[in-house]
Amino acid sequence: MKIYNTLSRRKEEFIPIEEGKVRMYVCGPTVYNYIHIGNARPMIVFDTVRRYMEYKGYDVNYVSNFTDVDDKIIAKSIEEGVSAAEIAARYTKAAQDDMEGMNVMPATVHPKATEEIGGMIELIQTLIDKGFAYEKNGTVFYRTRKFKDYGKLSGKNLDDLEAGSRIAVDDEKEDAMDFVLWKPKKEGEPAWESPWGDGRPGWHIECSAMSNKYLGKTIDIHAGGEDLVFPHHENEVAQSEAANGVEFSRYWMHNAFLNINNHKMSKSAGNFFTVKDIAKKYPLQVLRFFMLSAHYRSPLNFSDDLMESAAKSLERICTAVFNLTHLASAAKDRDYDDGEKEYMEKIGALKDKFEAAMEDDFNTADAIAAIFEIVKLANSELSAESARHAVEETRILIIELCGILGIICEKDDEMPDEDIIKLIEERTNAKKERNFARADEIREELLAKGIQLEDTREGVRWKRV
Ligand code: AMP
Ligand code: ZN
């Protein structure tokens, strides 16, 4: 499995620290408002990475935080006249509902910053003890120049940054590039006790502390949107590696932006749609399918046309699954003939193609193309005359591959039981033998079991009533 590693700027073979296990941390949203579909991109993309790894047999420990204390949350709480905790709780719940709607699996742990302050204080203290941080009037700063590898993730250089920096060196900082680990309490703001007085943590320290606590000092994958590379992830590296003396994350994955008219979708620019806006127009799996139709490192432009086209494409796959479900009840109970053996080989090769695409840095666009090839082949080669096993295998495969992408085309229980299929078959035979009395009897019997039949030109169809 190859992963493009932001740290080395190339694709690398994925080798986990511990065989069969993946420790993965994905920076989560700041919960001060409903999440927009730009925020949804990393959620969907890295959930898909996780699903594929689980499909390959890895035991994935997936940690994703909620940033529930921050300037924007506090600003919103003042605006609404309610506590910051209330704002955070409201939008955490909303984000979780949106994630469920997009079929994003719950993380192994979803830590919240406000519940992890103790670990952050400990980490800051370690940095102070090791000379990587200093306190001035209740603020603790990270001593950026002391960390020799600063800039290795983003490829930035401290001198260039300093030269280009418009940040005036305030009296308290030793250096313009030093960043805040702990800030002192301001009137009316949430605050926690600390060795440096009451206050709250800076944003970057949060992820270093939580990753350390739940996944250990060195993890396999750290991920997020590409805007997080600098300064957030660069600062996380500086904090964690200075404190622990070991590599923080072996692989760094970053998704490109979701754009509108080629501009990054963002709350501050005002050019955003929330997941809830989209849910009014489309099932959220269309949004998920749309996101995965591009490689995660390619910018993706959002438009109604592209969403319509994603809806149509997804519909084609789901219709194929639906048709195969019905075809399975009409197909024949026999071994494969030569043509079917060949067909099954082609289907197997397309499954390999799907996997090869996913192994190549999670190329979901090509993986989806492989699913379409399966659909096309099935549509042209399978019929009511096919061996039932070929129909069933194809149906199960499409459902399985879609499932790896987090797309559900059919609920597992939709396929009728074996005895119902047998009855449908018996009725078809009875009709062929012009035994209409028996055919009607079976129709009634099935109806009593909640299965309604419909005779079509393609054969018999059933639906649950
Ligand atoms: P935030 O709540 O701003 O910290 O963002 C949460 C996650 O969404 C981070 O991983 C961001 O990088 C990501 N993100 C924000 N806007 C976009 C966008 N327009 N396209 C893709 N990812 C985004
Ligand atoms: Zn983070």
Coordinates of C-alpha atoms and ligand atoms in Angstrom, one line a residue:
M1 CA 0.0 0.0 0.0
K2 CA 1.5 3.3 -1.0
I3 CA 0.8 6.6 0.8
Y4 CA 1.9 10.1 -0.3
N5 CA 3.7 11.4 2.7
T6 CA 3.7 15.2 3.0
L7 CA 6.9 14.8 5.1
S8 CA 9.0 13.2 2.4
R9 CA 6.9 14.7 -0.5
R10 CA 6.7 11.4 -2.2
K11 CA 4.7 8.2 -2.2
E12 CA 6.0 5.6 0.2
E13 CA 5.2 2.0 0.9
F14 CA 3.1 1.9 4.1
I15 CA 4.8 0.0 6.9
P16 CA 3.0 0.2 10.2
I17 CA 4.9 0.5 13.5
E18 CA 3.3 -2.7 14.7
E19 CA 2.3 -5.4 12.3
G20 CA -1.5 -5.5 11.6
K21 CA -2.1 -2.3 13.5
V22 CA -2.6 1.3 12.4
R23 CA -2.5 4.3 14.8
M24 CA -4.1 7.2 13.1
Y25 CA -5.0 10.7 14.2
V26 CA -7.2 13.1 12.2
C27 CA -7.6 16.7 13.2
G28 CA -11.3 17.3 13.7
P29 CA -13.5 20.4 13.5
T30 CA -13.7 23.4 15.7
V31 CA -17.3 23.3 16.9
Y32 CA -18.6 26.8 16.7
N33 CA -21.1 26.4 13.9
Y34 CA -22.5 23.7 11.6
I35 CA -19.8 22.0 9.6
H36 CA -19.5 23.0 5.9
I37 CA -18.9 20.5 3.1
G38 CA -15.2 21.6 3.0
N39 CA -14.8 20.3 6.6
A40 CA -16.6 17.2 5.4
R41 CA -13.9 16.4 2.9
P42 CA -11.3 15.2 5.4
M43 CA -14.0 13.3 7.3
I44 CA -15.1 11.4 4.3
V45 CA -11.6 10.9 2.8
F46 CA -9.9 9.6 6.0
D47 CA -12.9 7.5 6.9
T48 CA -12.4 5.8 3.5
V49 CA -8.7 5.3 4.2
R50 CA -9.7 3.7 7.5
R51 CA -12.3 1.5 5.9
Y52 CA -9.9 0.3 3.3
M53 CA -7.3 -0.5 5.9
E54 CA -9.8 -2.4 7.9
Y55 CA -10.8 -4.3 4.8
K56 CA -7.2 -5.2 4.4
G57 CA -7.2 -6.7 7.9
Y58 CA -5.6 -3.9 9.8
D59 CA -6.8 -3.1 13.3
V60 CA -7.2 0.7 13.1
N61 CA -7.1 2.8 16.2
Y62 CA -8.6 6.0 14.8
V63 CA -8.6 9.1 16.9
S64 CA -10.3 12.4 15.9
N65 CA -10.8 15.3 18.2
F66 CA -13.4 18.0 18.6
T67 CA -11.8 21.4 19.3
D68 CA -14.4 22.7 21.8
V69 CA -12.6 25.7 23.3
D70 CA -11.4 28.4 21.0
D71 CA -11.7 32.1 20.2
K72 CA -14.5 31.5 17.6
I73 CA -16.5 29.4 20.1
I74 CA -16.1 32.1 22.7
A75 CA -17.1 34.9 20.2
K76 CA -20.3 32.9 19.3
S77 CA -21.2 32.4 23.0
I78 CA -20.9 36.1 23.7
E79 CA -23.0 36.8 20.6
E80 CA -25.8 34.4 21.7
G81 CA -25.4 35.1 25.4
V82 CA -25.0 31.5 26.3
S83 CA -21.9 29.6 27.7
A84 CA -19.1 28.5 25.5
A85 CA -19.8 24.9 26.7
E86 CA -23.3 25.1 25.4
I87 CA -22.2 26.3 22.0
A88 CA -19.6 23.5 21.8
A89 CA -22.1 20.8 22.9
R90 CA -24.7 22.0 20.4
Y91 CA -22.3 21.9 17.4
T92 CA -20.5 18.8 18.5
K93 CA -23.8 17.0 18.4
A94 CA -24.6 18.5 15.0
A95 CA -21.3 17.5 13.6
Q96 CA -21.8 13.9 14.9
D97 CA -25.3 13.8 13.3
D98 CA -23.8 15.0 10.0
M99 CA -21.0 12.4 10.2
E100 CA -23.6 9.7 10.7
G101 CA -25.5 11.0 7.7
M102 CA -22.4 10.8 5.6
N103 CA -21.7 7.3 6.9
V104 CA -18.5 8.4 8.6
M105 CA -17.8 5.7 11.2
P106 CA -17.4 7.0 14.8
A107 CA -13.7 7.2 15.7
T108 CA -12.3 4.8 18.2
V109 CA -12.0 7.8 20.4
H110 CA -13.3 11.3 19.9
P111 CA -11.5 13.3 22.5
K112 CA -12.7 16.8 23.4
A113 CA -10.1 19.5 24.2
T114 CA -11.9 20.6 27.3
E115 CA -11.7 17.1 28.8
E116 CA -7.9 16.8 28.2
I117 CA -6.5 20.0 29.7
G118 CA -4.5 18.0 32.3
G119 CA -2.5 16.2 29.6
M120 CA -1.9 19.5 27.8
I121 CA -0.6 21.1 31.0
E122 CA 1.8 18.2 31.6
L123 CA 3.1 18.4 28.0
I124 CA 3.7 22.2 28.4
Q125 CA 5.5 21.6 31.6
T126 CA 7.8 19.0 30.0
L127 CA 8.5 21.5 27.2
I128 CA 9.4 24.2 29.8
D129 CA 11.6 21.7 31.7
K130 CA 13.5 20.8 28.6
G131 CA 14.0 24.5 27.6
F132 CA 11.6 24.4 24.6
A133 CA 9.1 26.7 26.2
Y134 CA 9.0 29.7 28.5
E135 CA 6.4 31.7 30.5
K136 CA 5.9 35.4 30.4
N137 CA 3.1 37.0 32.5
G138 CA 0.8 34.0 32.4
T139 CA 1.5 33.2 28.7
V140 CA 3.6 30.2 27.8
F141 CA 5.4 30.3 24.4
Y142 CA 7.1 27.7 22.4
R143 CA 10.8 28.5 21.7
T144 CA 10.7 27.8 18.0
R145 CA 14.4 28.4 17.2
K146 CA 15.4 25.8 19.8
F147 CA 13.8 23.0 17.7
K148 CA 16.3 22.4 15.0
D149 CA 13.9 20.5 12.7
Y150 CA 11.3 23.3 12.6
G151 CA 9.9 23.6 9.1
K152 CA 10.6 20.0 8.0
L153 CA 7.0 19.1 7.4
S154 CA 6.0 22.2 5.5
G155 CA 9.3 22.8 3.9
K156 CA 9.5 26.3 5.4
N157 CA 12.5 27.9 6.8
L158 CA 12.4 30.0 10.0
D159 CA 14.6 32.8 8.5
D160 CA 12.3 33.1 5.5
L161 CA 9.2 33.0 7.7
E162 CA 10.7 35.7 9.9
A163 CA 11.6 37.9 7.0
G164 CA 8.1 37.6 5.5
S165 CA 6.3 37.9 8.9
R166 CA 4.2 40.9 9.5
I167 CA 3.8 39.9 13.1
A168 CA 5.3 42.6 15.3
V169 CA 7.5 41.1 17.9
D170 CA 5.6 41.8 21.1
D171 CA 7.5 42.5 24.3
E172 CA 6.7 39.2 25.7
K173 CA 7.9 36.9 22.9
E174 CA 11.6 36.2 22.6
D175 CA 11.1 35.7 18.8
A176 CA 8.4 36.6 16.3
M177 CA 8.0 32.9 15.3
D178 CA 7.4 31.7 18.9
F179 CA 3.8 30.5 19.3
V180 CA 1.4 30.3 22.2
L181 CA 1.0 27.1 24.3
W182 CA -1.0 28.6 27.1
K183 CA -2.9 31.9 27.3
P184 CA -4.0 33.7 30.4
K185 CA -7.7 34.0 31.3
K186 CA -9.6 37.0 30.1
E187 CA -12.7 38.2 31.8
G188 CA -15.8 36.1 30.9
E189 CA -13.8 33.4 29.2
P190 CA -13.6 29.8 30.2
A191 CA -10.4 29.0 32.1
W192 CA -8.6 26.2 33.9
E193 CA -6.1 26.3 36.7
S194 CA -2.5 25.8 35.7
P195 CA 1.1 26.3 37.2
W196 CA 1.1 29.6 35.1
G197 CA -2.2 30.9 36.5
D198 CA -5.8 30.4 35.2
G199 CA -6.1 30.2 31.4
R200 CA -6.6 28.0 28.4
P201 CA -4.5 26.0 26.0
G202 CA -3.4 27.1 22.5
W203 CA -4.8 25.1 19.7
H204 CA -1.7 23.2 18.6
I205 CA -0.9 21.7 22.0
E206 CA -4.3 20.0 22.0
C207 CA -3.6 17.5 19.2
S208 CA -0.1 16.7 20.4
A209 CA -1.4 15.9 23.9
M210 CA -4.4 13.8 22.7
S211 CA -2.4 11.9 20.1
N212 CA 0.2 11.1 22.7
K213 CA -2.4 10.0 25.2
Y214 CA -4.5 7.8 23.0
L215 CA -2.0 6.5 20.4
G216 CA 1.4 6.8 22.0
K217 CA 4.5 8.9 21.3
T218 CA 5.0 7.8 17.7
I219 CA 1.9 7.1 15.5
D220 CA 1.5 5.8 12.0
I221 CA -0.6 8.4 10.3
H222 CA -1.5 12.0 11.1
A223 CA -4.0 13.6 8.8
G224 CA -6.1 16.7 8.0
G225 CA -6.8 19.3 5.4
E226 CA -3.8 20.9 3.6
D227 CA -4.3 24.2 5.3
L228 CA -3.2 22.5 8.5
V229 CA 0.3 21.7 7.3
F230 CA 1.5 25.1 8.4
P231 CA 1.4 26.2 11.1
H232 CA -0.8 23.6 12.9
H233 CA 1.0 20.4 12.0
E234 CA 4.4 21.9 11.9
N235 CA 3.9 23.2 15.5
E236 CA 2.5 19.8 16.5
V237 CA 5.7 18.2 15.3
A238 CA 7.8 20.7 17.2
Q239 CA 5.9 20.2 20.4
S240 CA 5.7 16.4 20.3
E241 CA 9.2 15.7 19.1
A242 CA 10.8 18.2 21.5
A243 CA 8.9 16.7 24.4
N244 CA 9.3 13.0 23.6
G245 CA 12.6 12.9 21.7
V246 CA 11.1 10.5 19.1
E247 CA 9.4 10.9 15.7
F248 CA 5.8 12.1 16.1
S249 CA 4.1 10.6 13.0
R250 CA 5.6 8.4 10.3
Y251 CA 3.2 9.4 7.6
W252 CA 1.4 12.7 7.1
M253 CA -1.7 12.8 4.8
H254 CA -3.4 16.0 3.7
N255 CA -6.5 16.4 1.5
A256 CA -6.7 19.3 -1.0
F257 CA -9.4 21.8 -0.7
L258 CA -13.0 21.7 -1.7
N259 CA -13.5 24.9 -3.7
I260 CA -16.3 27.0 -5.1
N261 CA -15.4 28.8 -8.3
N262 CA -11.8 27.8 -7.6
H263 CA -11.7 29.5 -4.2
K264 CA -11.4 27.5 -1.0
M265 CA -14.7 27.0 0.7
S266 CA -14.5 28.6 4.1
K267 CA -16.7 30.1 6.8
S268 CA -14.7 33.3 6.9
A269 CA -15.0 33.9 3.1
G270 CA -18.8 33.2 3.4
N271 CA -18.8 31.0 0.3
F272 CA -19.9 27.8 2.0
F273 CA -22.7 25.3 2.1
T274 CA -23.2 23.4 5.3
V275 CA -23.7 19.6 5.2
K276 CA -27.2 20.3 6.4
D277 CA -27.9 22.6 3.4
I278 CA -26.8 19.8 1.1
A279 CA -28.9 17.2 3.0
K280 CA -32.0 19.2 2.0
K281 CA -31.3 18.6 -1.7
Y282 CA -29.5 15.2 -1.9
P283 CA -29.1 12.0 0.2
L284 CA -25.8 12.6 1.9
Q285 CA -24.3 9.5 0.3
V286 CA -24.4 11.5 -3.0
L287 CA -22.2 14.0 -1.3
R288 CA -19.9 11.2 -0.1
F289 CA -19.8 9.8 -3.6
F290 CA -19.1 13.2 -5.1
M291 CA -16.1 13.7 -2.7
L292 CA -14.6 10.3 -3.6
S293 CA -15.0 10.9 -7.3
A294 CA -11.8 12.9 -7.2
H295 CA -8.4 11.9 -5.7
Y296 CA -8.1 13.3 -2.2
R297 CA -5.0 15.3 -3.1
S298 CA -6.7 17.0 -6.1
P299 CA -8.6 20.2 -5.5
L300 CA -12.3 19.6 -6.1
N301 CA -14.7 22.2 -7.3
F302 CA -18.2 22.1 -6.0
S303 CA -21.1 22.7 -8.3
D304 CA -24.7 21.7 -8.7
D305 CA -23.9 20.1 -12.0
L306 CA -21.2 17.9 -10.5
M307 CA -23.6 16.9 -7.7
E308 CA -26.3 16.0 -10.2
S309 CA -23.9 14.0 -12.2
A310 CA -22.7 12.2 -8.9
A311 CA -26.3 11.5 -8.1
K312 CA -26.9 9.9 -11.5
S313 CA -23.7 7.8 -11.4
L314 CA -24.6 6.5 -7.9
E315 CA -28.1 5.8 -9.1
R316 CA -26.6 3.6 -11.9
I317 CA -24.6 1.5 -9.4
C318 CA -27.6 1.2 -7.0
T319 CA -29.9 0.3 -9.9
A320 CA -27.5 -2.4 -11.0
V321 CA -27.5 -3.9 -7.5
F322 CA -31.3 -3.7 -7.4
N323 CA -31.5 -5.5 -10.7
L324 CA -29.1 -8.2 -9.7
T325 CA -31.1 -8.8 -6.5
H326 CA -34.1 -9.5 -8.7
L327 CA -32.2 -11.4 -11.3
A328 CA -30.9 -13.7 -8.6
S329 CA -34.4 -14.9 -7.9
A330 CA -34.9 -15.7 -11.6
A331 CA -31.4 -17.1 -12.4
K332 CA -30.6 -20.8 -12.7
D333 CA -29.4 -23.1 -10.0
R334 CA -26.5 -24.7 -11.8
D335 CA -22.7 -24.6 -12.2
Y336 CA -20.9 -22.1 -14.3
D337 CA -20.7 -22.7 -18.0
D338 CA -17.5 -21.7 -19.9
G339 CA -18.7 -18.2 -20.7
E340 CA -19.5 -17.7 -17.0
K341 CA -16.1 -19.0 -15.9
E342 CA -14.6 -16.3 -18.2
Y343 CA -17.0 -13.7 -16.9
M344 CA -16.1 -14.5 -13.3
E345 CA -12.4 -14.1 -14.1
K346 CA -13.0 -10.7 -15.6
I347 CA -15.0 -9.7 -12.5
G348 CA -12.1 -10.9 -10.3
A349 CA -9.6 -8.8 -12.4
L350 CA -11.8 -5.8 -11.9
K351 CA -11.8 -6.4 -8.1
D352 CA -8.0 -6.4 -8.3
K353 CA -8.2 -3.2 -10.3
F354 CA -10.2 -1.6 -7.5
E355 CA -7.7 -2.7 -4.9
A356 CA -4.7 -1.6 -7.0
A357 CA -6.3 1.9 -7.3
M358 CA -6.8 2.0 -3.5
E359 CA -3.3 0.7 -2.8
D360 CA -2.0 3.6 -4.9
D361 CA -2.4 6.4 -2.4
F362 CA -6.2 5.8 -2.2
N363 CA -7.1 6.7 -5.7
T364 CA -10.9 6.5 -5.1
A365 CA -11.5 8.0 -8.6
D366 CA -10.0 5.0 -10.3
A367 CA -11.6 2.6 -7.7
I368 CA -15.0 4.0 -8.6
A369 CA -14.2 3.5 -12.3
A370 CA -13.5 -0.2 -11.6
I371 CA -16.9 -0.5 -9.9
F372 CA -18.5 1.0 -13.1
E373 CA -16.7 -1.5 -15.2
I374 CA -18.2 -4.3 -13.1
V375 CA -21.6 -2.8 -13.5
K376 CA -21.2 -2.5 -17.2
L377 CA -20.0 -6.1 -17.6
A378 CA -22.8 -7.4 -15.4
N379 CA -25.5 -5.4 -17.3
S380 CA -24.3 -6.8 -20.6
E381 CA -23.5 -10.4 -19.6
L382 CA -25.9 -11.5 -16.9
S383 CA -29.5 -12.5 -17.5
A384 CA -32.3 -14.7 -16.1
E385 CA -30.5 -17.6 -17.9
S386 CA -27.2 -17.1 -16.0
A387 CA -26.1 -19.3 -13.1
R388 CA -27.5 -17.8 -9.9
H389 CA -24.1 -18.0 -8.3
A390 CA -22.6 -15.6 -10.9
V391 CA -25.4 -13.1 -10.3
E392 CA -25.1 -13.4 -6.5
E393 CA -21.3 -13.1 -6.5
T394 CA -21.4 -10.0 -8.7
R395 CA -24.1 -8.4 -6.5
I396 CA -22.1 -9.2 -3.3
L397 CA -18.9 -7.8 -4.8
I398 CA -20.5 -4.5 -5.9
I399 CA -22.0 -4.1 -2.4
E400 CA -18.7 -5.0 -0.8
L401 CA -16.6 -2.5 -2.9
C402 CA -19.1 0.2 -2.4
G403 CA -19.0 -0.5 1.3
I404 CA -15.2 0.1 1.4
L405 CA -16.0 3.6 0.1
G406 CA -18.7 3.9 2.7
I407 CA -21.5 3.8 0.1
I408 CA -24.5 1.7 0.9
C409 CA -26.4 0.5 -2.1
E410 CA -28.6 -1.9 -0.4
K411 CA -29.4 -3.0 3.1
D412 CA -28.1 -6.5 3.8
D413 CA -31.5 -7.8 4.7
E414 CA -33.1 -6.8 1.4
M415 CA -32.2 -10.1 -0.3
P416 CA -35.0 -12.5 0.4
D417 CA -34.4 -15.8 2.2
E418 CA -33.5 -18.9 0.3
D419 CA -37.0 -20.5 0.8
I420 CA -38.6 -17.4 -0.8
I421 CA -36.3 -17.5 -3.8
K422 CA -37.2 -21.2 -4.1
L423 CA -40.9 -20.3 -4.1
I424 CA -40.4 -17.6 -6.7
E425 CA -38.6 -20.2 -8.8
E426 CA -41.4 -22.8 -8.3
R427 CA -44.0 -20.2 -9.4
T428 CA -42.0 -19.4 -12.5
N429 CA -41.9 -23.1 -13.4
A430 CA -45.6 -23.5 -12.6
K431 CA -46.4 -20.7 -15.0
K432 CA -44.2 -22.3 -17.7
E433 CA -46.2 -25.5 -17.2
R434 CA -49.4 -23.5 -17.4
N435 CA -50.2 -24.5 -13.9
F436 CA -51.8 -21.1 -13.1
A437 CA -53.6 -22.4 -10.0
R438 CA -50.3 -23.3 -8.3
A439 CA -48.7 -20.1 -9.5
D440 CA -51.5 -18.0 -8.0
E441 CA -51.3 -20.0 -4.8
I442 CA -47.6 -19.3 -4.5
R443 CA -48.2 -15.6 -5.2
E444 CA -50.7 -15.5 -2.3
E445 CA -48.3 -17.5 0.0
L446 CA -45.5 -15.0 -0.7
L447 CA -47.9 -12.0 -0.2
A448 CA -48.7 -13.5 3.2
K449 CA -44.9 -13.4 3.9
G450 CA -44.8 -9.8 2.9
I451 CA -43.3 -10.3 -0.6
Q452 CA -45.2 -8.9 -3.6
L453 CA -44.5 -10.2 -7.1
E454 CA -44.6 -8.3 -10.3
D455 CA -44.2 -10.0 -13.7
T456 CA -42.1 -7.9 -16.1
R457 CA -40.5 -8.5 -19.4
E458 CA -37.1 -9.0 -17.7
G459 CA -38.7 -11.7 -15.5
V460 CA -40.3 -11.6 -12.1
R461 CA -39.6 -8.8 -9.6
W462 CA -40.4 -8.7 -6.0
K463 CA -40.8 -6.1 -3.4
R464 CA -41.5 -6.1 0.3
V465 CA -44.9 -4.8 1.3
Ligands
AMP1 P1 -11.5 23.6 11.0 O1 -12.8 23.4 11.7 O2 -11.5 24.9 10.2 O3 -10.3 23.4 11.9 O4 -11.4 22.5 9.9 C1 -11.6 21.1 10.1 C2 -11.0 20.4 9.0 O5 -11.6 20.7 7.7 C3 -9.5 20.6 8.8 O6 -8.8 19.4 8.5 C4 -9.4 21.5 7.6 O7 -8.2 21.4 6.9 C5 -10.5 21.0 6.8 N1 -11.1 22.0 5.8 C6 -11.6 23.2 6.1 N2 -12.0 23.8 4.9 C7 -11.8 22.9 3.9 C8 -12.0 23.0 2.5 N3 -12.6 24.0 1.9 N4 -11.7 21.9 1.8 C9 -11.1 20.8 2.4 N5 -10.8 20.7 3.7 C10 -11.2 21.8 4.5
ZN2 ZN -4.8 19.1 15.1

